[in-house]
PDB file of C-alpha atoms in Angstrom:
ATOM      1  CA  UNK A 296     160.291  16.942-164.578  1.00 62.00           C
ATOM      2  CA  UNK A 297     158.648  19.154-162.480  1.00 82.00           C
ATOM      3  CA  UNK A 298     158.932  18.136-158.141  1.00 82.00           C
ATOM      4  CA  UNK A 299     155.054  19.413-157.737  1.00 77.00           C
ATOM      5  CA  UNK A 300     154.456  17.003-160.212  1.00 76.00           C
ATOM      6  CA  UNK A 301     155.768  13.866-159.296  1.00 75.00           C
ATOM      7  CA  UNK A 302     154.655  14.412-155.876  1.00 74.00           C
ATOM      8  CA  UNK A 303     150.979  14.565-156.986  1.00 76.00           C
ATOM      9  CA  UNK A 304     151.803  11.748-158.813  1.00 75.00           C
ATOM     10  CA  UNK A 305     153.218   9.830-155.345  1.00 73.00           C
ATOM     11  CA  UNK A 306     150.884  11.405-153.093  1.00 79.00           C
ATOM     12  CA  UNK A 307     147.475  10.544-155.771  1.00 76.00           C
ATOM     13  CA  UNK A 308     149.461   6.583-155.990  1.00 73.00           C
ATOM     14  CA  UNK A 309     149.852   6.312-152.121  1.00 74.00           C
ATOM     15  CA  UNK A 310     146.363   7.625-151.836  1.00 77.00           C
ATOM     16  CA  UNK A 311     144.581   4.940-153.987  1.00 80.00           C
ATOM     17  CA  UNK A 312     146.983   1.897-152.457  1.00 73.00           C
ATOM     18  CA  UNK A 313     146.267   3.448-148.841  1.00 74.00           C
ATOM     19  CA  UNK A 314     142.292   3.653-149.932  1.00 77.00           C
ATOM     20  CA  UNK A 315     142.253   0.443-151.269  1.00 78.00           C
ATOM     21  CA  UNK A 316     143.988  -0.781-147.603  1.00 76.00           C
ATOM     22  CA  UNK A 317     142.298   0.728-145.653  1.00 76.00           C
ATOM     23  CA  UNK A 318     138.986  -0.494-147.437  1.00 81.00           C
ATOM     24  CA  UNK A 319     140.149  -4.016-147.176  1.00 80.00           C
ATOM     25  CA  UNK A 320     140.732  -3.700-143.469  1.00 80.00           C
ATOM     26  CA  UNK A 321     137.220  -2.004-142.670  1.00 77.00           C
ATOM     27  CA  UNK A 322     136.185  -5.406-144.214  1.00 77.00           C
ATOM     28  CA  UNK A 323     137.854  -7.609-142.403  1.00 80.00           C
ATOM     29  CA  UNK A 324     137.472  -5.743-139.333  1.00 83.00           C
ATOM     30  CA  UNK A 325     133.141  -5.941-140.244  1.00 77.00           C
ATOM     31  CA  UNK A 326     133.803  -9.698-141.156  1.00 77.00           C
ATOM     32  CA  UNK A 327     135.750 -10.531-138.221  1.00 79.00           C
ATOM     33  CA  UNK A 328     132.279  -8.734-136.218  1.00 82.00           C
ATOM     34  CA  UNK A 329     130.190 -10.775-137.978  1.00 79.00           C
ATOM     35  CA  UNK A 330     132.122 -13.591-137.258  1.00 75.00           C
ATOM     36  CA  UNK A 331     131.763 -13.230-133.353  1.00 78.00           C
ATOM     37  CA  UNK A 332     128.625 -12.157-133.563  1.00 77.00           C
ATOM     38  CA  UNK A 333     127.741 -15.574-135.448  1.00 73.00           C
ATOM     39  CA  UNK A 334     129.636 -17.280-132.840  1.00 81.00           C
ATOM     40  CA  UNK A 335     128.017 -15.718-130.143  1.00 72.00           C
ATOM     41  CA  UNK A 336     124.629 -15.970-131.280  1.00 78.00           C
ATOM     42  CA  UNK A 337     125.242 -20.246-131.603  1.00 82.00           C
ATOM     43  CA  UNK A 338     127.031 -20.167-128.320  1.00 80.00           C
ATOM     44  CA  UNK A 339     123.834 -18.744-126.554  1.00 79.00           C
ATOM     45  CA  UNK A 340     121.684 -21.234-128.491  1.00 85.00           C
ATOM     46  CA  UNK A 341     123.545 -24.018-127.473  1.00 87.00           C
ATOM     47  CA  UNK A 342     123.594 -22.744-123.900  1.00 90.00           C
ATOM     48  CA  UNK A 343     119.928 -22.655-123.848  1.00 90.00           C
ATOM     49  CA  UNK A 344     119.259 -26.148-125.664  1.00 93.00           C
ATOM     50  CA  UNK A 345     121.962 -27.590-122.969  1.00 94.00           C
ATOM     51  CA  UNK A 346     119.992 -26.240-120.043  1.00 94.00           C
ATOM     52  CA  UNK A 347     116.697 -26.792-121.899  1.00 95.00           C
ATOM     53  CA  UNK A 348     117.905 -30.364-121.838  1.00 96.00           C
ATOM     54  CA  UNK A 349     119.417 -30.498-118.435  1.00 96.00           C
ATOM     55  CA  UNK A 350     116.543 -28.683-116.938  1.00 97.00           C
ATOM     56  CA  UNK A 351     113.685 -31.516-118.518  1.00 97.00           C
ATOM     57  CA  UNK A 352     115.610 -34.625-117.205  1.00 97.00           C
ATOM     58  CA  UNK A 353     116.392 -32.533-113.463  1.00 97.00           C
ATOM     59  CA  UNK A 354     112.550 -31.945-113.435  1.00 98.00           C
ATOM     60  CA  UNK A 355     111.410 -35.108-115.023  1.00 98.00           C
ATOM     61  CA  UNK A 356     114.054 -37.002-112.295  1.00 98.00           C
ATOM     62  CA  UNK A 357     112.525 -34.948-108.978  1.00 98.00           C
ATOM     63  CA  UNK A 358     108.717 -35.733-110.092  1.00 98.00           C
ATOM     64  CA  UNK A 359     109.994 -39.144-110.437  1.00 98.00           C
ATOM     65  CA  UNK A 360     112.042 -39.602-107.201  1.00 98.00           C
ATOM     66  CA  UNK A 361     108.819 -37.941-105.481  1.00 98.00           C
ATOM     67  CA  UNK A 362     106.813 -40.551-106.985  1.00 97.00           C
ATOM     68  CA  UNK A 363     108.866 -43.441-106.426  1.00 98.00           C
ATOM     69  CA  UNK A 364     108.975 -42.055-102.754  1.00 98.00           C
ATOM     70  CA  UNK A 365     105.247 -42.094-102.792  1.00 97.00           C
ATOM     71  CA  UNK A 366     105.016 -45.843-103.887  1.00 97.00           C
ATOM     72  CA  UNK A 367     107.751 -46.901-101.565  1.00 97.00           C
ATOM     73  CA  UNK A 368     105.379 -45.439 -98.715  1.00 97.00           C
ATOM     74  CA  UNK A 369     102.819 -47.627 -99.865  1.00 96.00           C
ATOM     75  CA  UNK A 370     104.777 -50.644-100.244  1.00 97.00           C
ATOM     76  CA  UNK A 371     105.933 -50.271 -96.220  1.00 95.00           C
ATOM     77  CA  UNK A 372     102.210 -50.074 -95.032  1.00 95.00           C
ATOM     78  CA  UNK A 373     101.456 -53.233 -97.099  1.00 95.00           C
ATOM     79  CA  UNK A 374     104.246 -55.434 -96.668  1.00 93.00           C
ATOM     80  CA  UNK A 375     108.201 -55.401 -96.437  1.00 94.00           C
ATOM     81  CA  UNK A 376     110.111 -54.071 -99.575  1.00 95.00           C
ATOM     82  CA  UNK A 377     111.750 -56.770-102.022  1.00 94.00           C
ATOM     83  CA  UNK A 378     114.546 -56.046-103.600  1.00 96.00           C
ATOM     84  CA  UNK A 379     112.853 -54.485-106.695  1.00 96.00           C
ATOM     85  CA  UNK A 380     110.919 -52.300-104.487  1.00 95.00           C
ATOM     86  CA  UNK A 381     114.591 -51.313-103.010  1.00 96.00           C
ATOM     87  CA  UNK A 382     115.975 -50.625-106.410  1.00 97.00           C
ATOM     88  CA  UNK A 383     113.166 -48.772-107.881  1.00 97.00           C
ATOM     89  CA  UNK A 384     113.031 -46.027-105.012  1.00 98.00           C
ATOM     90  CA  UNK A 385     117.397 -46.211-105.004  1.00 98.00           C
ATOM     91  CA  UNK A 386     116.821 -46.034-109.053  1.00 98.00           C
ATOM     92  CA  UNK A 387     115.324 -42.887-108.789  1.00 98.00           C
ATOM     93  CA  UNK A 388     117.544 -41.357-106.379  1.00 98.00           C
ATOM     94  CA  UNK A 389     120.571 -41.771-108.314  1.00 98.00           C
ATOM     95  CA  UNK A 390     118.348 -40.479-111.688  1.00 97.00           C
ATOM     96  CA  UNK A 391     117.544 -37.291-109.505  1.00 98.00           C
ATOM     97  CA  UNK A 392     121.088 -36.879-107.789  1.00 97.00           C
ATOM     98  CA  UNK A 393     123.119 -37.453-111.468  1.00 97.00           C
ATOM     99  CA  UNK A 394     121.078 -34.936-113.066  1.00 97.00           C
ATOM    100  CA  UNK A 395     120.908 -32.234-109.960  1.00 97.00           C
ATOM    101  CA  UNK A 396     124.940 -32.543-110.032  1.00 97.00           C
ATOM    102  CA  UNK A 397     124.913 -31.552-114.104  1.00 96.00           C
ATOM    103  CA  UNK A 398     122.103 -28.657-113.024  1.00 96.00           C
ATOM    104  CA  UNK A 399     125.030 -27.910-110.736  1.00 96.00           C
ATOM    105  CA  UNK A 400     127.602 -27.160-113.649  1.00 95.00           C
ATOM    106  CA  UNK A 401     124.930 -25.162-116.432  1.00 94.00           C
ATOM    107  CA  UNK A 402     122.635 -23.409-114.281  1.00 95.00           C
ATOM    108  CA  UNK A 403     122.770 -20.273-113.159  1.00 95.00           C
ATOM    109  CA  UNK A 404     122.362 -19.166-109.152  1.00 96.00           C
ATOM    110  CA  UNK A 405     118.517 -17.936-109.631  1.00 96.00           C
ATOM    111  CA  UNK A 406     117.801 -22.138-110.405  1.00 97.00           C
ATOM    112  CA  UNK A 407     120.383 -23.233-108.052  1.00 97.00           C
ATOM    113  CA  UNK A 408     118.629 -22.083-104.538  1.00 97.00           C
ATOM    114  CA  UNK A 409     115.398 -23.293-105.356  1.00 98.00           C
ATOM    115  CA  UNK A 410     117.042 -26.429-106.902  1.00 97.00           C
ATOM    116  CA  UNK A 411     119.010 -26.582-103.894  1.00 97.00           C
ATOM    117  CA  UNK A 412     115.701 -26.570-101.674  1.00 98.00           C
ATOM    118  CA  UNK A 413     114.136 -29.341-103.502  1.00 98.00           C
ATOM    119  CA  UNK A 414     116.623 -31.679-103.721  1.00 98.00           C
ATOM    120  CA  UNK A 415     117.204 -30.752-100.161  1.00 98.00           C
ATOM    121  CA  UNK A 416     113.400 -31.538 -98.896  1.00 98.00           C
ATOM    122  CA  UNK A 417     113.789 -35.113-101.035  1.00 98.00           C
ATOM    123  CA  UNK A 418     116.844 -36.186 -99.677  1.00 98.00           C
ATOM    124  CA  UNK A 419     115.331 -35.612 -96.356  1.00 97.00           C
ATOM    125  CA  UNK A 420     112.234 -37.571 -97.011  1.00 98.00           C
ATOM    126  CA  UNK A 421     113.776 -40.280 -98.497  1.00 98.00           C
ATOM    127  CA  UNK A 422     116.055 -40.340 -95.659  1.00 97.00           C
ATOM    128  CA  UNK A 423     113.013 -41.004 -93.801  1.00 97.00           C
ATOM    129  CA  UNK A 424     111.401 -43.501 -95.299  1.00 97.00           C
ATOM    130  CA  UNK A 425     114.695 -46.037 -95.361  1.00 97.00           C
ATOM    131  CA  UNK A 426     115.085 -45.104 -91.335  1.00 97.00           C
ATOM    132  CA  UNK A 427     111.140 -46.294 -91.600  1.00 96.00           C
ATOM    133  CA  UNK A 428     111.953 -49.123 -94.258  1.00 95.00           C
ATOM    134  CA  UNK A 429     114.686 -50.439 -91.740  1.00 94.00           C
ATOM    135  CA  UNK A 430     113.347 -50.685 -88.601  1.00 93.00           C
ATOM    136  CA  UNK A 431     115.506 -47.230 -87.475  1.00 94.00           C
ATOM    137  CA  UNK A 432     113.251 -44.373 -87.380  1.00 93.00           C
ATOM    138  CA  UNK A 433     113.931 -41.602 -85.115  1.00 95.00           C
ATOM    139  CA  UNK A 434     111.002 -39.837 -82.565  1.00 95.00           C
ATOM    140  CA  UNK A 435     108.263 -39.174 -84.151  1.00 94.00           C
ATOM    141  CA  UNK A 436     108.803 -40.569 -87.466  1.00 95.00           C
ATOM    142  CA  UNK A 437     105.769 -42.359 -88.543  1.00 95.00           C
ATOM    143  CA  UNK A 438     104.043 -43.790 -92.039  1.00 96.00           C
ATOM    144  CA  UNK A 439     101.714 -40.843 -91.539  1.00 96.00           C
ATOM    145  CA  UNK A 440     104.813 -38.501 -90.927  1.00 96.00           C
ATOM    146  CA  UNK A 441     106.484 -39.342 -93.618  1.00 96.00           C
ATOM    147  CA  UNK A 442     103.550 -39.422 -95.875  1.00 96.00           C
ATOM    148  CA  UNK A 443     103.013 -35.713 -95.094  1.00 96.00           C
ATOM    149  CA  UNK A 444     106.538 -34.917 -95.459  1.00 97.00           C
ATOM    150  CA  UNK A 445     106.331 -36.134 -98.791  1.00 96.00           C
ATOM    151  CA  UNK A 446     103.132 -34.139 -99.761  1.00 96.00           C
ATOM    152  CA  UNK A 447     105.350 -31.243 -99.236  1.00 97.00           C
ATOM    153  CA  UNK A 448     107.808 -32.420-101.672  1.00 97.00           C
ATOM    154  CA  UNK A 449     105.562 -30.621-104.525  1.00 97.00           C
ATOM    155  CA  UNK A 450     105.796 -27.084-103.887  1.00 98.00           C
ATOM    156  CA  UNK A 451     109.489 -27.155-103.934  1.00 98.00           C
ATOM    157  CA  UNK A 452     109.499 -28.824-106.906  1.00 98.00           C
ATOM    158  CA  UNK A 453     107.159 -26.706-108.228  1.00 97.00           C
ATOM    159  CA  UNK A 454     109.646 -23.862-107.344  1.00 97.00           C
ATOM    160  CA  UNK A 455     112.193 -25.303-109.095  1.00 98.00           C
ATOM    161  CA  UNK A 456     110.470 -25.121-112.441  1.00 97.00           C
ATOM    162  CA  UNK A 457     109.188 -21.984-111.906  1.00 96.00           C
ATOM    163  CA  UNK A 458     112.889 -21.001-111.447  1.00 96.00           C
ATOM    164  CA  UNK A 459     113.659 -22.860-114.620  1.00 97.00           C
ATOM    165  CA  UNK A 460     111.078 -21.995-116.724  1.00 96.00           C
ATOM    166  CA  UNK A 461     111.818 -18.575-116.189  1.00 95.00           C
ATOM    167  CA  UNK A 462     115.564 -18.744-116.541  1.00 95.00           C
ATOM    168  CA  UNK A 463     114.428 -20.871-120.382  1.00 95.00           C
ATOM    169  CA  UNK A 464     112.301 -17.104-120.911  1.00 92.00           C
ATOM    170  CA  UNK A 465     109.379 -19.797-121.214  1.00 90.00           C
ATOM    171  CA  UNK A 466     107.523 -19.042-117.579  1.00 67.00           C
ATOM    172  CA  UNK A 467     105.138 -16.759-117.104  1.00 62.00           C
ATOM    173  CA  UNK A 468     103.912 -16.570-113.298  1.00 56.00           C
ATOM    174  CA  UNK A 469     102.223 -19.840-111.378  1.00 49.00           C
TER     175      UNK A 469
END
């Protein structure tokens, strides 16, 4: 037997098994892309339904804390608060607050500051109206003060879903 021929013979074998290997691996390597790709693609669409979710019940929650703030207001210049007036406006607090602490964990800094501002602006004004509803308000803290503090509850909260809207790729500009 001729060496030149057996080594054709190796070499044309080792070729074909090392084709065949190196074929399988390309396709495994392109299957393992897809495979993160596919991953990464349903990882950024849960992402956004989370913070789509998040983001409805934190704006949802302010509006409603707002609101509630707004009725309390007009329960203090009619009469005193019962206890369901109490736990209506502390109802909505704690709605707001648990869903401004999740906003906290999803939500990227661009939602946070303006977040941040309106939950700091209702805080404030509801901290005003219980130092009204119990006898304790400071200088200058009236109905009428705390009435117009509360008007300017909206644009902050209008800011924050601006902020939101465009971190969903939904908002255009206000």
């Amino acid at each position: 037997m001729d060496i030149a021929a057996v080594a054709i013979a190796v070499t044309g074998v080792a070729g074909t098994l090392g084709a065949s290997l190196l074929t399988q691996r390309g396709a495994e390597r392109t299957k393992r892309r897809e495979l993160e790709l596919s991953r990464s693609f349903q990882e950024a669409r849960e992402d956004l339904a989370l913070r789509r979710e998040c983001y409805t019940r934190l704006y949802r929650d302010a509006r409603q804390f707002a609101t509630a703030i707004t009725r309390h207001l007009h329960v203090l210049r009619e009469r005193t608060p019962g206890e369901e007036d109490v736990r209506a406006l502390e109802e909505a607090k704690d709605a707001h607050r648990n869903h401004w602490s999740e906003a906290l964990m999803v939500a990227p800094d661009r939602v946070i500051a303006p977040g941040d501002t309106a939950n700091r602006a209702l805080t404030r004004v509801y901290a005003m109206v219980k130092r009204l509803e119990q006898g304790e308000a400071r200088p200058g803290e009236t109905l009428e003060s705390a009435a117009e503090a509360q008007q300017g509850l909206w644009d902050p909260i209008k800011a924050l879903r601006h902020a939101m809207r465009q971190d969903l790729g939904v908002g255009g500009e206000f």
